[in-house]
Coordinates of C-alpha atoms in Angstrom, one line a residue:
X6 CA 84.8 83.4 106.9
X7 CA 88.4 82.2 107.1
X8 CA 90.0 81.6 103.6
X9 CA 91.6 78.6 102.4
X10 CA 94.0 77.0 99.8
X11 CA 94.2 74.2 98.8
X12 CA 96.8 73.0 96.8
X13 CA 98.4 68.8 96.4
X14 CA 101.2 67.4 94.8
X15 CA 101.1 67.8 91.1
X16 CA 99.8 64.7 89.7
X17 CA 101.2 63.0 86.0
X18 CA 99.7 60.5 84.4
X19 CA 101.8 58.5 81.6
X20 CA 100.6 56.2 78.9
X21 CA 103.2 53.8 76.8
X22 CA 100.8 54.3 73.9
X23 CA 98.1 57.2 74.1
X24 CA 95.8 58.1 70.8
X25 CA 96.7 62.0 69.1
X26 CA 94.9 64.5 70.8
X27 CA 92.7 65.9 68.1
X28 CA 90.5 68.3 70.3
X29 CA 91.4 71.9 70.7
X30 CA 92.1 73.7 74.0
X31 CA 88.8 75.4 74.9
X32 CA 87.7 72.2 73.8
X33 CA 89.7 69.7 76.0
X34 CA 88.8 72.7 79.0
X35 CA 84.7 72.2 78.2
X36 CA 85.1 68.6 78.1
X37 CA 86.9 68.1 81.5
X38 CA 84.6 70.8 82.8
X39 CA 81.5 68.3 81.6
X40 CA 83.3 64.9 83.3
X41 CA 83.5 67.3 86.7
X42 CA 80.8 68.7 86.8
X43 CA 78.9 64.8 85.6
X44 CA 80.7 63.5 89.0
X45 CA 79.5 65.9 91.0
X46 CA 76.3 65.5 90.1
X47 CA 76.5 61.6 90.8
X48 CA 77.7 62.6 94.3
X49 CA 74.4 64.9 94.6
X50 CA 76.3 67.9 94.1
X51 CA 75.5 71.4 92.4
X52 CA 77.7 72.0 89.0
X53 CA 80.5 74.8 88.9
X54 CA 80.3 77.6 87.3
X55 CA 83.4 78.9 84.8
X56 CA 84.9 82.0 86.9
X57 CA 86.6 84.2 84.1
X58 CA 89.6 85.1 86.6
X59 CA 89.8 81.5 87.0
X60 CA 90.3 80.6 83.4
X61 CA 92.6 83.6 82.9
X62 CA 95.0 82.1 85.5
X63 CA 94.2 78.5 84.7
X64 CA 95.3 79.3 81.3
X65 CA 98.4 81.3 82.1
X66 CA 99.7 78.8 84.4
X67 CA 99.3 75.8 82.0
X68 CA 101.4 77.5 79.6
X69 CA 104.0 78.0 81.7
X70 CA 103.9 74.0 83.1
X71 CA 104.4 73.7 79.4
X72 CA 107.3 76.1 78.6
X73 CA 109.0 75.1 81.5
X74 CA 108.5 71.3 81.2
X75 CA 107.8 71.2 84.7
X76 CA 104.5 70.0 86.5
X77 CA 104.1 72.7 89.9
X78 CA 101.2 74.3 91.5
X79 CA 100.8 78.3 91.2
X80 CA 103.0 79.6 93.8
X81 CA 100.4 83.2 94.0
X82 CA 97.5 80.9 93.8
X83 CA 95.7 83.1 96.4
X84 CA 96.2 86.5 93.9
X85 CA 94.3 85.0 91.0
X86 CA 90.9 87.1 91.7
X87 CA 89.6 88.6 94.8
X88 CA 86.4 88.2 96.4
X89 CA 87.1 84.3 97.5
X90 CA 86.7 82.1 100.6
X91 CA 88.8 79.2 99.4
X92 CA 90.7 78.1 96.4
X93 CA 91.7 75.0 95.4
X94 CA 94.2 73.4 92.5
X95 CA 94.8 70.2 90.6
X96 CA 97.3 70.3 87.9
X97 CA 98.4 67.4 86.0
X98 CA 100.1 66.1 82.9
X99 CA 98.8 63.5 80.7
X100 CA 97.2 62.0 77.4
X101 CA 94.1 62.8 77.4
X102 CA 91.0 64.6 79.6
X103 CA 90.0 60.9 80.9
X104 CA 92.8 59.7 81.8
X105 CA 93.9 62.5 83.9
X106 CA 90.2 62.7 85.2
X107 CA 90.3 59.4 86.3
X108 CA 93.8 60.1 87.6
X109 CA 92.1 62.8 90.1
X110 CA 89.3 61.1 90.7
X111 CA 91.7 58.3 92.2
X112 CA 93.6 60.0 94.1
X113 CA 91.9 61.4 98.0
X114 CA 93.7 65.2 97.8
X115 CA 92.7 65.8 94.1
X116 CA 89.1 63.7 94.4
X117 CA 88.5 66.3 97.4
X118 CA 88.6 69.3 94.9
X119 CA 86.7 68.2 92.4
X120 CA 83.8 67.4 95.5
X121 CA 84.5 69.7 97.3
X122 CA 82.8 72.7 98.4
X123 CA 83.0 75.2 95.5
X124 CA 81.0 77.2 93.0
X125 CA 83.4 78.3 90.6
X126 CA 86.0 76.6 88.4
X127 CA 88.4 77.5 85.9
X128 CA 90.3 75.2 83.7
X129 CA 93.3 75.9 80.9
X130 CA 94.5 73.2 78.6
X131 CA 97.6 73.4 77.0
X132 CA 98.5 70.9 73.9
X133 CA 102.3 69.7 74.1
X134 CA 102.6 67.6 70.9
X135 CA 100.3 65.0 69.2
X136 CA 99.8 62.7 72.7
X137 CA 100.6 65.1 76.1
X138 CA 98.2 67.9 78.0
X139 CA 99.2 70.0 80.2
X140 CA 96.1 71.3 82.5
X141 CA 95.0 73.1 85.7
X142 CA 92.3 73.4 87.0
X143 CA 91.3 76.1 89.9
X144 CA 88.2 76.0 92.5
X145 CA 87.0 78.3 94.1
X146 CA 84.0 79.2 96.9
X147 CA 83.5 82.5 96.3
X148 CA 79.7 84.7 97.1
X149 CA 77.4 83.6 94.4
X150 CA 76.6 87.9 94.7
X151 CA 76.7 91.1 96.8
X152 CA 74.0 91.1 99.9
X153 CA 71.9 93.8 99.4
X154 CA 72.9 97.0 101.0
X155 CA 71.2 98.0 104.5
X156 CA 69.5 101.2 104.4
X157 CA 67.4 102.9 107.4
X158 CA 63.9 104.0 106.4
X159 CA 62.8 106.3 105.4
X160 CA 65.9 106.7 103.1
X161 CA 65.6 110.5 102.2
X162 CA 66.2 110.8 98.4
X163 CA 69.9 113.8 98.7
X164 CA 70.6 114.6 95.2
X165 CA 74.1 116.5 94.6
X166 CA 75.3 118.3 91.4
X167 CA 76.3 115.6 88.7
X168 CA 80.0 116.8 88.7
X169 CA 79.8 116.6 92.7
X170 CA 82.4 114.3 94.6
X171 CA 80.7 110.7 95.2
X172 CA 80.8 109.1 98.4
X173 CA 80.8 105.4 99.1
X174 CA 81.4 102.7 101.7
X175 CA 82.9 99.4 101.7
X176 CA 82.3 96.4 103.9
X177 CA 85.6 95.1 105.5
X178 CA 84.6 92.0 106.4
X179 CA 83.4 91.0 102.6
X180 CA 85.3 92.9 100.6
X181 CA 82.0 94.6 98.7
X182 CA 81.9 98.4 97.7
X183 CA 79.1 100.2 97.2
X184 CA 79.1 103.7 95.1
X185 CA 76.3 106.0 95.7
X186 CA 76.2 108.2 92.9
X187 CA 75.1 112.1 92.8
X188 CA 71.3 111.6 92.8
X189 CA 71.5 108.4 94.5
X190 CA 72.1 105.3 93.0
X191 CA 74.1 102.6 94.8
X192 CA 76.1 100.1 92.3
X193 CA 78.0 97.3 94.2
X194 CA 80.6 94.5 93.4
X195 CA 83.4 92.8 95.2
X196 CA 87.1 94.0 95.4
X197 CA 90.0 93.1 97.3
X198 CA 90.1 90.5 100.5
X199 CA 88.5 91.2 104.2
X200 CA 91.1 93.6 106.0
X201 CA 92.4 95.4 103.1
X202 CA 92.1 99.8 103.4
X203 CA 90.3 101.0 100.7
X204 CA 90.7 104.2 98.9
X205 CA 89.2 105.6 95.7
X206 CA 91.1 107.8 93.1
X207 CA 91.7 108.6 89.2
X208 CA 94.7 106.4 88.7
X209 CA 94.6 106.7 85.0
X210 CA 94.3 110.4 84.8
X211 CA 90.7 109.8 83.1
X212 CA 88.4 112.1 85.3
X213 CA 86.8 108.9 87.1
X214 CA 87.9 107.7 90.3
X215 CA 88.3 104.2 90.8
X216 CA 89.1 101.2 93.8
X217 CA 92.6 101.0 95.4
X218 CA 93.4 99.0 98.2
X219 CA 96.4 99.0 100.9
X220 CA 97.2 96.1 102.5
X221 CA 98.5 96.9 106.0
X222 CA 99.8 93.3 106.7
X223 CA 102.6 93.9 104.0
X224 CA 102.3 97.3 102.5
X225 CA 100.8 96.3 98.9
X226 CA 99.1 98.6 96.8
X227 CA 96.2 97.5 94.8
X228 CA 94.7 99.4 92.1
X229 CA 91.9 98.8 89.0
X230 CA 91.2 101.5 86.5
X231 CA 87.0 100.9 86.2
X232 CA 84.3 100.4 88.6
X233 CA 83.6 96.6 88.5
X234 CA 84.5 93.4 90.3
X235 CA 88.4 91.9 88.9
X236 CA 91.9 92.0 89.6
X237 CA 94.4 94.7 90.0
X238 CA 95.7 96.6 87.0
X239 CA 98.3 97.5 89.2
X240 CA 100.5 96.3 92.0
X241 CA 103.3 97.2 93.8
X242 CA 104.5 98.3 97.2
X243 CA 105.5 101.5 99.3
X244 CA 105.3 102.1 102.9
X245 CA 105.4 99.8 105.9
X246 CA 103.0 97.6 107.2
X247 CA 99.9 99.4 109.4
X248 CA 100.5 102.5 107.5
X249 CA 96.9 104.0 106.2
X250 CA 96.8 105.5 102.3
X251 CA 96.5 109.1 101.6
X252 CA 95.1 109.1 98.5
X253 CA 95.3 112.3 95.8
X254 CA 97.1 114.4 93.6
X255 CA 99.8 116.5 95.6
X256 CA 101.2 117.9 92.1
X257 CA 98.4 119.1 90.3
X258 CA 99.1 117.3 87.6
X259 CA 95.5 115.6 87.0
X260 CA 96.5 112.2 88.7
X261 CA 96.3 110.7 91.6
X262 CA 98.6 108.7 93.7
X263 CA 98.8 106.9 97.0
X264 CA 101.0 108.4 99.6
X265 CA 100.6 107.4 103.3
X266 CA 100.0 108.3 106.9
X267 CA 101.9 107.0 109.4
X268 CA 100.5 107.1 112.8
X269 CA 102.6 105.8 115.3
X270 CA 105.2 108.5 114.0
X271 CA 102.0 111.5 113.2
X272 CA 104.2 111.9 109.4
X273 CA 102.8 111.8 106.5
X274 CA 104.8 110.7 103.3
X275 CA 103.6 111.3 99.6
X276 CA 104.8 109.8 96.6
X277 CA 104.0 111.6 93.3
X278 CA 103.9 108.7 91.1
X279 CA 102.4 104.9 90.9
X280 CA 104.6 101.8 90.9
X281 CA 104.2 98.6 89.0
X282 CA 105.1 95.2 88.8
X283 CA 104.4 94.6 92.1
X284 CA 108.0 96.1 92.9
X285 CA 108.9 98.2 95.6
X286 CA 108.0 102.1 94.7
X287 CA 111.1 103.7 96.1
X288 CA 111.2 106.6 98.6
X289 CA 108.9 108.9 99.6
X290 CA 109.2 112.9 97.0
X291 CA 108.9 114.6 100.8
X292 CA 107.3 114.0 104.6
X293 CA 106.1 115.9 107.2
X294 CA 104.5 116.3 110.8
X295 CA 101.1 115.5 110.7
X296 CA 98.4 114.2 113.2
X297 CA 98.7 112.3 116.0
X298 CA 96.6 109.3 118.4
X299 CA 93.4 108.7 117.4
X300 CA 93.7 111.1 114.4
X301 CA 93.2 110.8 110.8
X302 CA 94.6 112.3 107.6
X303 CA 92.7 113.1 104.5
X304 CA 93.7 115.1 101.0
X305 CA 91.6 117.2 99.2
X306 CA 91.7 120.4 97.2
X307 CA 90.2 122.7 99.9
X308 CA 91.5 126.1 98.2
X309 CA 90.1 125.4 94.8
X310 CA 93.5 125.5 93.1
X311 CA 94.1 121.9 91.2
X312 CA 96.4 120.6 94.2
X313 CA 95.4 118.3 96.9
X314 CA 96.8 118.7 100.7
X315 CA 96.3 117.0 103.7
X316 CA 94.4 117.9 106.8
X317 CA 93.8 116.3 110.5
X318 CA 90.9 114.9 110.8
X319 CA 88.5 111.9 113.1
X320 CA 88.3 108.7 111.9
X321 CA 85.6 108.3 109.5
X322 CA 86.0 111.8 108.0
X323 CA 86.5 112.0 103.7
X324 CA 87.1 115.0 101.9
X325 CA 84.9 115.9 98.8
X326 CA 83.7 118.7 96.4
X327 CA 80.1 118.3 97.5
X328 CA 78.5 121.1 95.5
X329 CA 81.1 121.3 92.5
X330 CA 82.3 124.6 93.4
X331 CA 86.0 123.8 92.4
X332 CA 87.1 123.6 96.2
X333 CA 87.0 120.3 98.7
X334 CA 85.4 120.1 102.3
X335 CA 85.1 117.5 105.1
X336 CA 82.3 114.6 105.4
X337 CA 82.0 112.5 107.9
X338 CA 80.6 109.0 108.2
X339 CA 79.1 108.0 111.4
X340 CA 76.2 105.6 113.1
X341 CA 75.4 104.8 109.2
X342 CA 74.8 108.6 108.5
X343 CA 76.9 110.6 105.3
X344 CA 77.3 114.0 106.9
X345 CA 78.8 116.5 104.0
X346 CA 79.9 119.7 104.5
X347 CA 78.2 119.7 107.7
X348 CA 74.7 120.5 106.1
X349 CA 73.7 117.4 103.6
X350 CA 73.0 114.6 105.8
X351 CA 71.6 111.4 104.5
X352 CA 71.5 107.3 105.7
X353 CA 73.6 105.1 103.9
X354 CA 75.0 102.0 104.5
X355 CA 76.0 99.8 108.1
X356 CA 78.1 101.2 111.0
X357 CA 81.4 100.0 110.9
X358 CA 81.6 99.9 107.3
X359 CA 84.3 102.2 105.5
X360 CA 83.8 105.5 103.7
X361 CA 85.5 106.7 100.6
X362 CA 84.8 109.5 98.2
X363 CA 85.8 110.4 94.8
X364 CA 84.0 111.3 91.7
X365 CA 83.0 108.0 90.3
X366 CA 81.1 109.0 86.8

């Protein structure tokens, strides 16, 4: 589905006299979350739903309207959460809930969100003395939840050791993950946007390997520290765009990072450390010669001594310890098939859909 955003000039609505506002925030939010979701329904249209990302950023971005004295949409307003097919923004500054309610509804750009075609809203309200809100309000159409995985029958039940490497795949066209567990159990949830690389990997040095993303189109990183739909705990960038992550722990140290694989030049580059601040991460520790067309990369510990390396390998290949023995070896995805280790061969998932392995918990 192609995604959206829609955002219209920032709307103010002034009174000469306006009564105190007496209400408080979460208030004011429910109670222009009621009048939207009251004309929707005179329009014959389902309700929204409050979107916690939604509300986080709704919130955030009122309070800066405020600080700043200045009425503006989000510029990032397509970062806010992943997952979405189009977004949407009114922001406005006013006396009261009604008023600037009635304000949107009055105007065609603004009266288009609030009708429009979403599920999920998320509102912040920010109080600027005894007669002025500041407030914006986010849409969104996002998947009201994950489609149910496709698996082949008979779907043998392959049970691995419980401190075995995990396996899992993620659709690129949706942006949903599913983790298969040792003995078997799939959980799923959404991350990232259609087109981003996945990668799993123990960014916080915990033990559990979590979801990172690389966006090829402008060499982001994206990475969340637990096993659930949300934003990014951390951002930054490193590479160049169409580079593919490589990721692992090339100093032993117990964490890993995200280095990359650059194909059209068969080099690999890795990075011991994680960025931030969505700034730019800096240079690469050390490169070398790796691969070539048509090949992948992938790290793993395959001599059992606490630092990852990288090997050649074809596409849909993912490194693992598959029977906890301390020491890594290939698995391959293919045709919807997990093939570890050459010998532990079970159905999972869609062709086409993306593997990754770590040990998820």
């Amino acid at each position: 589905m192609k995604k959206t955003l829609t955002v219209l000039a920032a709307l103010a609505v002034t009174a000469s006299l306006a009564a105190p506002v007496a209400a408080s925030s979460p208030d004011l939010a429910s109670g222009m979350l009621t009048l939207i979701n009251d004309e929707r329904a005179s329009n014959g249209l389902e309700p929204l739903s409050v979107y916690a990302d939604l509300v986080d950023d709704a919130e955030a971005h009122s309070i800066v309207m405020k600080a700043e004295f200045d009425l503006h949409h989000n510029p990032a307003l397509g970062a806010v959460t992943t997952g979405w097919y189009s977004l949407g923004e009114n922001v406005g500054v006013g006396p009261d809930i009604f008023s600037l309610h009635d304000a949107f509804m009055a105007s065609p750009g603004h009266r288009a969100n609030v009708l429009g075609d979403y599920n999920y809203v998320g509102i912040g309200v920010e109080q600027d003395g005894p007669s002025r809100i500041w407030i914006t309000v986010v849409f969104m159409l996002g998947p009201v939840e994950p489609a149910p995985i496709e698996v082949p029958e008979p779907a043998p039940a392959v049970v691995l050791p419980a401190t075995a490497t995990d396996v899992g795949l993620v659709d690129p066209a949706s942006g949903i993950w599913y983790l298969r567990n040792y003995n078997g159990d799939v959980e799923d949830f959404y991350y990232g946007n259609p087109g981003d690389y996945p990668m799993l990997g123990d960014w916080d040095c915990d033990g559990i390997a979590t979801p990172g993303l690389y966006r090829q189109s402008d060499g982001y990183v994206y990475l969340r520290n637990s096993n659930t739909q949300g934003v990014a705990d951390i951002r930054f960038y490193f590479g160049n765009p169409a580079d593919v992550p490589l990721a692992g722990d090339f100093n032993g140290d117990g964490c890993d990072t995200v280095s990359v694989y650059r194909p059209e030049a068969a080099t690999v580059f890795v990075i011991n450390r994680l960025g931030a601040g969505e700034a730019g991460l800096g240079a690469a520790d050390y490169s070398f010669a790796m691969g070539g067309p048509g090949q992948s990369v992938v790290a793993g510990d395959f001599d059992g001594d606490g630092v990852d390396t990288a090997m050649v390998a074809a596409p849909g290949t993912v490194a693992g310890d598959w029977d906890a023995d301390g020491s890594a070896s290939m698995g391959r995805f293919t045709q919807g098939t997990f093939s570890l280790d050459g010998n532990v061969h079970f159905y999972f998932g869609t062709p086409g859909w993306l593997p990754v392995s770590g040990h998820t918990g």
